[in-house]
PDB file of C-alpha atoms and ligand atoms in Angstrom:
ATOM      1  CA  UNK A   1     -24.045   3.758 -14.105  1.00 65.00           C
ATOM      2  CA  UNK A   2     -21.915   1.507 -11.989  1.00 89.00           C
ATOM      3  CA  UNK A   3     -20.462   3.833  -9.337  1.00 95.00           C
ATOM      4  CA  UNK A   4     -22.671   5.156  -6.582  1.00 97.00           C
ATOM      5  CA  UNK A   5     -22.016   7.387  -3.606  1.00 98.00           C
ATOM      6  CA  UNK A   6     -24.119   6.033  -0.730  1.00 98.00           C
ATOM      7  CA  UNK A   7     -25.122   8.310   2.140  1.00 98.00           C
ATOM      8  CA  UNK A   8     -27.429   7.670   5.104  1.00 98.00           C
ATOM      9  CA  UNK A   9     -28.554   8.977   8.486  1.00 98.00           C
ATOM     10  CA  UNK A  10     -27.811  12.644   7.946  1.00 98.00           C
ATOM     11  CA  UNK A  11     -30.110  13.639  10.808  1.00 98.00           C
ATOM     12  CA  UNK A  12     -30.194  17.376  10.142  1.00 97.00           C
ATOM     13  CA  UNK A  13     -26.423  17.766  10.422  1.00 98.00           C
ATOM     14  CA  UNK A  14     -25.799  20.260   7.621  1.00 98.00           C
ATOM     15  CA  UNK A  15     -22.109  20.757   8.409  1.00 98.00           C
ATOM     16  CA  UNK A  16     -21.432  17.035   7.998  1.00 98.00           C
ATOM     17  CA  UNK A  17     -23.573  16.747   4.864  1.00 98.00           C
ATOM     18  CA  UNK A  18     -21.839  19.661   3.148  1.00 98.00           C
ATOM     19  CA  UNK A  19     -18.402  18.154   3.842  1.00 98.00           C
ATOM     20  CA  UNK A  20     -19.480  14.768   2.506  1.00 98.00           C
ATOM     21  CA  UNK A  21     -21.023  16.265  -0.636  1.00 98.00           C
ATOM     22  CA  UNK A  22     -17.798  18.182  -1.356  1.00 98.00           C
ATOM     23  CA  UNK A  23     -15.788  14.969  -0.999  1.00 98.00           C
ATOM     24  CA  UNK A  24     -18.220  13.115  -3.273  1.00 98.00           C
ATOM     25  CA  UNK A  25     -17.784  15.891  -5.825  1.00 97.00           C
ATOM     26  CA  UNK A  26     -13.985  15.586  -5.629  1.00 97.00           C
ATOM     27  CA  UNK A  27     -14.358  11.827  -6.204  1.00 96.00           C
ATOM     28  CA  UNK A  28     -16.319  12.741  -9.372  1.00 95.00           C
ATOM     29  CA  UNK A  29     -19.318  10.675  -8.339  1.00 95.00           C
ATOM     30  CA  UNK A  30     -22.560  11.871  -9.862  1.00 89.00           C
ATOM     31  CA  UNK A  31     -24.974   9.098  -8.830  1.00 95.00           C
ATOM     32  CA  UNK A  32     -26.022   9.495  -5.206  1.00 97.00           C
ATOM     33  CA  UNK A  33     -28.205   7.199  -3.131  1.00 98.00           C
ATOM     34  CA  UNK A  34     -29.619   8.301   0.242  1.00 98.00           C
ATOM     35  CA  UNK A  35     -30.816   5.585   2.622  1.00 98.00           C
ATOM     36  CA  UNK A  36     -32.986   7.864   4.749  1.00 98.00           C
ATOM     37  CA  UNK A  37     -33.126   9.631   8.104  1.00 98.00           C
ATOM     38  CA  UNK A  38     -32.449  13.018   6.548  1.00 98.00           C
ATOM     39  CA  UNK A  39     -33.942  14.645   9.656  1.00 98.00           C
ATOM     40  CA  UNK A  40     -34.111  14.064  13.419  1.00 94.00           C
ATOM     41  CA  UNK A  41     -31.438  14.944  16.043  1.00 94.00           C
ATOM     42  CA  UNK A  42     -29.930  17.939  14.164  1.00 96.00           C
ATOM     43  CA  UNK A  43     -30.925  21.583  13.696  1.00 97.00           C
ATOM     44  CA  UNK A  44     -30.990  21.883   9.887  1.00 98.00           C
ATOM     45  CA  UNK A  45     -33.725  19.534   8.621  1.00 98.00           C
ATOM     46  CA  UNK A  46     -34.858  21.925   5.857  1.00 98.00           C
ATOM     47  CA  UNK A  47     -31.421  22.546   4.325  1.00 98.00           C
ATOM     48  CA  UNK A  48     -30.576  18.832   4.502  1.00 98.00           C
ATOM     49  CA  UNK A  49     -33.812  17.913   2.693  1.00 98.00           C
ATOM     50  CA  UNK A  50     -33.013  20.527   0.014  1.00 98.00           C
ATOM     51  CA  UNK A  51     -29.530  19.118  -0.587  1.00 98.00           C
ATOM     52  CA  UNK A  52     -30.709  15.507  -0.679  1.00 98.00           C
ATOM     53  CA  UNK A  53     -33.515  16.342  -3.116  1.00 97.00           C
ATOM     54  CA  UNK A  54     -31.051  18.239  -5.294  1.00 97.00           C
ATOM     55  CA  UNK A  55     -28.256  15.654  -5.338  1.00 97.00           C
ATOM     56  CA  UNK A  56     -29.716  12.179  -4.796  1.00 97.00           C
ATOM     57  CA  UNK A  57     -31.260  10.134  -7.570  1.00 95.00           C
ATOM     58  CA  UNK A  58     -32.684   7.625  -5.131  1.00 97.00           C
ATOM     59  CA  UNK A  59     -33.792   8.383  -1.565  1.00 98.00           C
ATOM     60  CA  UNK A  60     -35.739   6.102   0.758  1.00 98.00           C
ATOM     61  CA  UNK A  61     -37.666   7.095   3.885  1.00 97.00           C
ATOM     62  CA  UNK A  62     -36.055   6.586   7.279  1.00 97.00           C
ATOM     63  CA  UNK A  63     -37.927   5.984  10.524  1.00 96.00           C
ATOM     64  CA  UNK A  64     -37.219   9.555  11.708  1.00 97.00           C
ATOM     65  CA  UNK A  65     -38.386  10.966   8.360  1.00 98.00           C
ATOM     66  CA  UNK A  66     -41.609   8.996   8.738  1.00 97.00           C
ATOM     67  CA  UNK A  67     -42.133   9.986  12.373  1.00 96.00           C
ATOM     68  CA  UNK A  68     -42.040  13.684  11.428  1.00 97.00           C
ATOM     69  CA  UNK A  69     -44.890  13.271   8.934  1.00 96.00           C
ATOM     70  CA  UNK A  70     -46.839  10.529  10.778  1.00 94.00           C
ATOM     71  CA  UNK A  71     -47.639  11.557  14.333  1.00 89.00           C
ATOM     72  CA  UNK A  72     -49.060   8.121  15.215  1.00 92.00           C
ATOM     73  CA  UNK A  73     -45.751   6.545  14.254  1.00 93.00           C
ATOM     74  CA  UNK A  74     -43.903   9.211  16.269  1.00 92.00           C
ATOM     75  CA  UNK A  75     -45.407   7.688  19.427  1.00 91.00           C
ATOM     76  CA  UNK A  76     -42.877   4.875  19.064  1.00 89.00           C
ATOM     77  CA  UNK A  77     -40.110   7.382  19.865  1.00 91.00           C
ATOM     78  CA  UNK A  78     -39.213   8.822  23.245  1.00 90.00           C
ATOM     79  CA  UNK A  79     -36.596  10.977  24.966  1.00 92.00           C
ATOM     80  CA  UNK A  80     -34.422  13.350  22.928  1.00 93.00           C
ATOM     81  CA  UNK A  81     -35.317  11.585  19.652  1.00 94.00           C
ATOM     82  CA  UNK A  82     -39.035  12.292  20.196  1.00 94.00           C
ATOM     83  CA  UNK A  83     -38.307  15.855  21.293  1.00 94.00           C
ATOM     84  CA  UNK A  84     -36.465  16.606  18.044  1.00 96.00           C
ATOM     85  CA  UNK A  85     -39.146  14.923  15.925  1.00 96.00           C
ATOM     86  CA  UNK A  86     -41.770  17.261  17.421  1.00 95.00           C
ATOM     87  CA  UNK A  87     -39.427  20.257  16.965  1.00 97.00           C
ATOM     88  CA  UNK A  88     -38.733  19.286  13.350  1.00 97.00           C
ATOM     89  CA  UNK A  89     -42.444  19.023  12.581  1.00 96.00           C
ATOM     90  CA  UNK A  90     -42.869  22.597  13.805  1.00 95.00           C
ATOM     91  CA  UNK A  91     -40.000  24.134  11.846  1.00 96.00           C
ATOM     92  CA  UNK A  92     -40.596  22.429   8.489  1.00 97.00           C
ATOM     93  CA  UNK A  93     -42.904  24.092   5.976  1.00 96.00           C
ATOM     94  CA  UNK A  94     -45.416  22.203   3.834  1.00 97.00           C
ATOM     95  CA  UNK A  95     -43.013  21.648   0.921  1.00 97.00           C
ATOM     96  CA  UNK A  96     -40.411  19.997   3.118  1.00 97.00           C
ATOM     97  CA  UNK A  97     -43.071  17.923   4.895  1.00 97.00           C
ATOM     98  CA  UNK A  98     -44.372  16.849   1.498  1.00 97.00           C
ATOM     99  CA  UNK A  99     -40.854  15.884   0.382  1.00 97.00           C
ATOM    100  CA  UNK A 100     -40.513  13.561   3.421  1.00 97.00           C
ATOM    101  CA  UNK A 101     -44.012  12.179   2.860  1.00 97.00           C
ATOM    102  CA  UNK A 102     -43.259  11.188  -0.724  1.00 97.00           C
ATOM    103  CA  UNK A 103     -40.158   9.142   0.045  1.00 98.00           C
ATOM    104  CA  UNK A 104     -40.624   5.426  -0.702  1.00 97.00           C
ATOM    105  CA  UNK A 105     -39.843   2.708   1.860  1.00 96.00           C
ATOM    106  CA  UNK A 106     -37.599   0.972  -0.667  1.00 97.00           C
ATOM    107  CA  UNK A 107     -36.204   1.498  -4.148  1.00 97.00           C
ATOM    108  CA  UNK A 108     -34.175  -0.254  -6.864  1.00 95.00           C
ATOM    109  CA  UNK A 109     -31.538   1.932  -8.565  1.00 92.00           C
ATOM    110  CA  UNK A 110     -30.874  -1.094 -10.788  1.00 91.00           C
ATOM    111  CA  UNK A 111     -31.779  -4.785 -10.921  1.00 91.00           C
ATOM    112  CA  UNK A 112     -28.967  -5.920  -8.623  1.00 93.00           C
ATOM    113  CA  UNK A 113     -29.586  -3.377  -5.862  1.00 96.00           C
ATOM    114  CA  UNK A 114     -32.261  -2.982  -3.194  1.00 97.00           C
ATOM    115  CA  UNK A 115     -32.257   0.144  -1.001  1.00 98.00           C
ATOM    116  CA  UNK A 116     -34.044   0.301   2.367  1.00 97.00           C
ATOM    117  CA  UNK A 117     -33.455   2.278   5.548  1.00 97.00           C
ATOM    118  CA  UNK A 118     -33.520  -0.281   8.355  1.00 96.00           C
ATOM    119  CA  UNK A 119     -34.154  -3.856   7.214  1.00 95.00           C
ATOM    120  CA  UNK A 120     -35.529  -5.580   4.105  1.00 95.00           C
ATOM    121  CA  UNK A 121     -37.701  -7.831   6.310  1.00 91.00           C
ATOM    122  CA  UNK A 122     -41.167  -7.133   7.697  1.00 83.00           C
ATOM    123  CA  UNK A 123     -39.455  -5.934  10.883  1.00 81.00           C
ATOM    124  CA  UNK A 124     -38.261  -2.882   9.016  1.00 75.00           C
ATOM    125  CA  UNK A 125     -36.881  -1.043  12.039  1.00 77.00           C
ATOM    126  CA  UNK A 126     -34.671  -3.959  13.105  1.00 85.00           C
ATOM    127  CA  UNK A 127     -31.039  -2.958  13.577  1.00 93.00           C
ATOM    128  CA  UNK A 128     -29.000  -5.146  11.223  1.00 94.00           C
ATOM    129  CA  UNK A 129     -25.941  -5.004  13.438  1.00 94.00           C
ATOM    130  CA  UNK A 130     -24.736  -8.580  13.895  1.00 94.00           C
ATOM    131  CA  UNK A 131     -24.531 -11.820  11.941  1.00 95.00           C
ATOM    132  CA  UNK A 132     -27.661 -13.279  13.550  1.00 94.00           C
ATOM    133  CA  UNK A 133     -29.925 -10.390  12.584  1.00 95.00           C
ATOM    134  CA  UNK A 134     -28.225 -10.142   9.180  1.00 95.00           C
ATOM    135  CA  UNK A 135     -28.980 -13.848   8.592  1.00 94.00           C
ATOM    136  CA  UNK A 136     -32.693 -13.079   8.977  1.00 93.00           C
ATOM    137  CA  UNK A 137     -32.374  -9.967   6.820  1.00 95.00           C
ATOM    138  CA  UNK A 138     -30.906 -11.972   3.913  1.00 95.00           C
ATOM    139  CA  UNK A 139     -34.249 -13.798   3.793  1.00 92.00           C
ATOM    140  CA  UNK A 140     -36.021 -10.505   3.119  1.00 93.00           C
ATOM    141  CA  UNK A 141     -34.639  -9.790  -0.361  1.00 94.00           C
ATOM    142  CA  UNK A 142     -33.567 -11.605  -3.506  1.00 92.00           C
ATOM    143  CA  UNK A 143     -31.195  -9.099  -5.132  1.00 95.00           C
ATOM    144  CA  UNK A 144     -27.408  -9.627  -4.899  1.00 96.00           C
ATOM    145  CA  UNK A 145     -26.948  -6.474  -2.793  1.00 97.00           C
ATOM    146  CA  UNK A 146     -29.091  -4.707  -0.194  1.00 98.00           C
ATOM    147  CA  UNK A 147     -28.004  -1.232   0.897  1.00 98.00           C
ATOM    148  CA  UNK A 148     -29.246  -0.125   4.303  1.00 98.00           C
ATOM    149  CA  UNK A 149     -28.418   2.289   7.121  1.00 98.00           C
ATOM    150  CA  UNK A 150     -30.141   2.840  10.497  1.00 97.00           C
ATOM    151  CA  UNK A 151     -27.422   1.443  12.791  1.00 97.00           C
ATOM    152  CA  UNK A 152     -25.015   4.363  12.130  1.00 97.00           C
ATOM    153  CA  UNK A 153     -22.160   1.817  11.980  1.00 97.00           C
ATOM    154  CA  UNK A 154     -20.460   1.103   8.623  1.00 98.00           C
ATOM    155  CA  UNK A 155     -20.504  -2.669   8.027  1.00 97.00           C
ATOM    156  CA  UNK A 156     -20.814  -5.315   5.338  1.00 98.00           C
ATOM    157  CA  UNK A 157     -22.471  -8.714   5.803  1.00 98.00           C
ATOM    158  CA  UNK A 158     -21.751 -11.514   3.331  1.00 97.00           C
ATOM    159  CA  UNK A 159     -23.671 -14.728   2.672  1.00 96.00           C
ATOM    160  CA  UNK A 160     -23.398 -17.487   0.047  1.00 93.00           C
ATOM    161  CA  UNK A 161     -25.612 -16.810  -2.988  1.00 90.00           C
ATOM    162  CA  UNK A 162     -26.830 -20.419  -3.074  1.00 83.00           C
ATOM    163  CA  UNK A 163     -27.573 -20.548   0.640  1.00 70.00           C
ATOM    164  CA  UNK A 164     -30.613 -22.389   2.018  1.00 73.00           C
ATOM    165  CA  UNK A 165     -33.732 -20.210   2.360  1.00 73.00           C
ATOM    166  CA  UNK A 166     -33.234 -19.892   6.106  1.00 83.00           C
ATOM    167  CA  UNK A 167     -29.751 -18.677   6.995  1.00 89.00           C
ATOM    168  CA  UNK A 168     -28.211 -18.878  10.433  1.00 90.00           C
ATOM    169  CA  UNK A 169     -25.587 -16.620  12.012  1.00 92.00           C
ATOM    170  CA  UNK A 170     -22.634 -18.963  11.169  1.00 90.00           C
ATOM    171  CA  UNK A 171     -23.532 -18.675   7.462  1.00 91.00           C
ATOM    172  CA  UNK A 172     -22.880 -14.911   7.537  1.00 95.00           C
ATOM    173  CA  UNK A 173     -19.522 -13.124   7.564  1.00 96.00           C
ATOM    174  CA  UNK A 174     -19.514  -9.634   9.129  1.00 97.00           C
ATOM    175  CA  UNK A 175     -16.948  -6.997   8.210  1.00 96.00           C
ATOM    176  CA  UNK A 176     -16.339  -3.797  10.171  1.00 94.00           C
ATOM    177  CA  UNK A 177     -15.226  -1.192   7.640  1.00 95.00           C
ATOM    178  CA  UNK A 178     -12.169   1.037   7.827  1.00 94.00           C
ATOM    179  CA  UNK A 179     -11.659   4.363   6.108  1.00 97.00           C
ATOM    180  CA  UNK A 180     -10.647   3.847   2.475  1.00 97.00           C
ATOM    181  CA  UNK A 181     -10.284   0.045   2.657  1.00 97.00           C
ATOM    182  CA  UNK A 182     -12.480  -1.629   0.017  1.00 97.00           C
ATOM    183  CA  UNK A 183     -14.472  -4.807   0.609  1.00 97.00           C
ATOM    184  CA  UNK A 184     -14.542  -7.025  -2.501  1.00 97.00           C
ATOM    185  CA  UNK A 185     -18.032  -8.123  -3.512  1.00 97.00           C
ATOM    186  CA  UNK A 186     -17.668 -11.650  -4.891  1.00 96.00           C
ATOM    187  CA  UNK A 187     -19.968 -12.757  -7.708  1.00 93.00           C
ATOM    188  CA  UNK A 188     -21.033 -15.934  -5.894  1.00 93.00           C
ATOM    189  CA  UNK A 189     -22.038 -14.127  -2.701  1.00 95.00           C
ATOM    190  CA  UNK A 190     -24.832 -11.813  -1.557  1.00 96.00           C
ATOM    191  CA  UNK A 191     -24.285  -8.699   0.497  1.00 98.00           C
ATOM    192  CA  UNK A 192     -25.849  -6.286   2.950  1.00 98.00           C
ATOM    193  CA  UNK A 193     -23.859  -3.032   2.887  1.00 98.00           C
ATOM    194  CA  UNK A 194     -24.183  -0.163   5.365  1.00 98.00           C
ATOM    195  CA  UNK A 195     -22.323   3.132   4.689  1.00 98.00           C
ATOM    196  CA  UNK A 196     -22.532   4.346   8.306  1.00 98.00           C
ATOM    197  CA  UNK A 197     -23.934   7.746   9.248  1.00 98.00           C
ATOM    198  CA  UNK A 198     -23.187  11.155   7.765  1.00 98.00           C
ATOM    199  CA  UNK A 199     -24.576  13.152  10.671  1.00 97.00           C
ATOM    200  CA  UNK A 200     -24.293  11.029  13.825  1.00 97.00           C
ATOM    201  CA  UNK A 201     -21.674   8.236  13.598  1.00 97.00           C
ATOM    202  CA  UNK A 202     -21.849   5.652  16.417  1.00 96.00           C
ATOM    203  CA  UNK A 203     -18.670   3.645  15.909  1.00 95.00           C
ATOM    204  CA  UNK A 204     -16.422   5.813  18.103  1.00 95.00           C
ATOM    205  CA  UNK A 205     -15.096   7.687  15.048  1.00 97.00           C
ATOM    206  CA  UNK A 206     -16.784  11.107  14.989  1.00 97.00           C
ATOM    207  CA  UNK A 207     -15.943  11.806  11.358  1.00 98.00           C
ATOM    208  CA  UNK A 208     -18.835  11.731   8.881  1.00 98.00           C
ATOM    209  CA  UNK A 209     -19.208   8.379   7.130  1.00 98.00           C
ATOM    210  CA  UNK A 210     -20.347   7.509   3.611  1.00 98.00           C
ATOM    211  CA  UNK A 211     -19.497   4.827   1.041  1.00 98.00           C
ATOM    212  CA  UNK A 212     -18.739   4.268  -2.613  1.00 98.00           C
ATOM    213  CA  UNK A 213     -20.328   1.249  -4.276  1.00 98.00           C
ATOM    214  CA  UNK A 214     -18.549   0.332  -7.519  1.00 97.00           C
ATOM    215  CA  UNK A 215     -20.509  -2.389  -9.321  1.00 95.00           C
ATOM    216  CA  UNK A 216     -17.934  -2.725 -12.087  1.00 94.00           C
ATOM    217  CA  UNK A 217     -14.923  -3.132  -9.790  1.00 96.00           C
ATOM    218  CA  UNK A 218     -17.243  -4.975  -7.359  1.00 96.00           C
ATOM    219  CA  UNK A 219     -16.148  -3.052  -4.285  1.00 97.00           C
ATOM    220  CA  UNK A 220     -17.811  -1.263  -1.366  1.00 98.00           C
ATOM    221  CA  UNK A 221     -15.536   1.311   0.275  1.00 98.00           C
ATOM    222  CA  UNK A 222     -16.305   3.475   3.284  1.00 98.00           C
ATOM    223  CA  UNK A 223     -14.820   6.955   3.489  1.00 98.00           C
ATOM    224  CA  UNK A 224     -14.602   9.140   6.577  1.00 98.00           C
ATOM    225  CA  UNK A 225     -14.656  12.905   6.310  1.00 98.00           C
ATOM    226  CA  UNK A 226     -13.719  15.579   8.845  1.00 97.00           C
ATOM    227  CA  UNK A 227     -16.226  18.361   9.359  1.00 98.00           C
ATOM    228  CA  UNK A 228     -16.686  21.272  11.749  1.00 97.00           C
ATOM    229  CA  UNK A 229     -18.113  19.378  14.735  1.00 97.00           C
ATOM    230  CA  UNK A 230     -17.866  22.468  16.959  1.00 97.00           C
ATOM    231  CA  UNK A 231     -20.068  24.463  14.590  1.00 97.00           C
ATOM    232  CA  UNK A 232     -22.602  21.625  14.418  1.00 97.00           C
ATOM    233  CA  UNK A 233     -22.666  21.431  18.231  1.00 97.00           C
ATOM    234  CA  UNK A 234     -23.106  25.210  18.574  1.00 97.00           C
ATOM    235  CA  UNK A 235     -25.997  25.176  16.093  1.00 97.00           C
ATOM    236  CA  UNK A 236     -27.642  22.288  17.978  1.00 96.00           C
ATOM    237  CA  UNK A 237     -27.454  24.272  21.219  1.00 96.00           C
ATOM    238  CA  UNK A 238     -28.658  27.490  19.558  1.00 96.00           C
ATOM    239  CA  UNK A 239     -31.731  25.676  18.272  1.00 96.00           C
ATOM    240  CA  UNK A 240     -32.521  24.638  21.856  1.00 96.00           C
ATOM    241  CA  UNK A 241     -32.228  20.930  21.112  1.00 95.00           C
ATOM    242  CA  UNK A 242     -31.180  18.454  23.861  1.00 94.00           C
ATOM    243  CA  UNK A 243     -27.529  19.042  24.805  1.00 94.00           C
ATOM    244  CA  UNK A 244     -26.793  15.313  24.758  1.00 94.00           C
ATOM    245  CA  UNK A 245     -27.270  15.386  20.980  1.00 95.00           C
ATOM    246  CA  UNK A 246     -24.519  17.985  20.612  1.00 95.00           C
ATOM    247  CA  UNK A 247     -22.203  16.146  22.982  1.00 94.00           C
ATOM    248  CA  UNK A 248     -22.417  12.793  21.247  1.00 95.00           C
ATOM    249  CA  UNK A 249     -21.222  14.271  17.934  1.00 95.00           C
ATOM    250  CA  UNK A 250     -17.723  14.700  19.363  1.00 94.00           C
ATOM    251  CA  UNK A 251     -17.696  11.130  20.658  1.00 93.00           C
ATOM    252  CA  UNK A 252     -18.990   9.332  17.595  1.00 92.00           C
ATOM    253  CA  UNK A 253     -21.450   7.615  19.903  1.00 89.00           C
TER     254      UNK A 253
HETATM  255 ZN1  LIG B   1     -30.663   7.189  11.940  1.00 84.24          ZN
END
């Protein structure tokens, strides 16, 4: 297969996930990759896990997924994020907990692709959000393309394939991605590609974000999808989760 739908950072937002999956179906994409953080922040962790397990061929574990099943790790979280991790642990049954537990930290859908949640380096929860951090991240993998999420901002970072082992920020080109505009993946370059967040976008566009990676056409294209934000907010409030988590959905922040 050469065409993949890439989703990430769903965060229990079932309304957003359902809209994205319908769009992926209309695009006739059958190979789905999930870059983790299925749960955390939103009120439907169980249904989101079910849909990801059903649809995604490859899924890696996000830091929120891990915090739900590893209470020692959860101590690194605080505020509303920690509150929802504790809530999620209480509402998930053993099968859903087991599904989160089994997720690998990284995976290879094929030889040219590495999938991680946060960063391919030892500092796996680093936010790869600017050229300087991306320069370090390029040192953490050898494949032509690394797919990652975690920042909730759709971006592509590009570096020369024959670069010195230690890259610096000026060696890296950063692209902010716009809805439906493909980035060409050149054969003599390496890439870090982030599809943005399905369930909690943070780039001031509240629409759900996902991407299509086409290895034959050599493109990475982000798509934005409307969903019923009001319904997602109401469900967040009904579940008794922190109100700030409902409010930020409308802001894309
Ligand atoms: Zn996340």
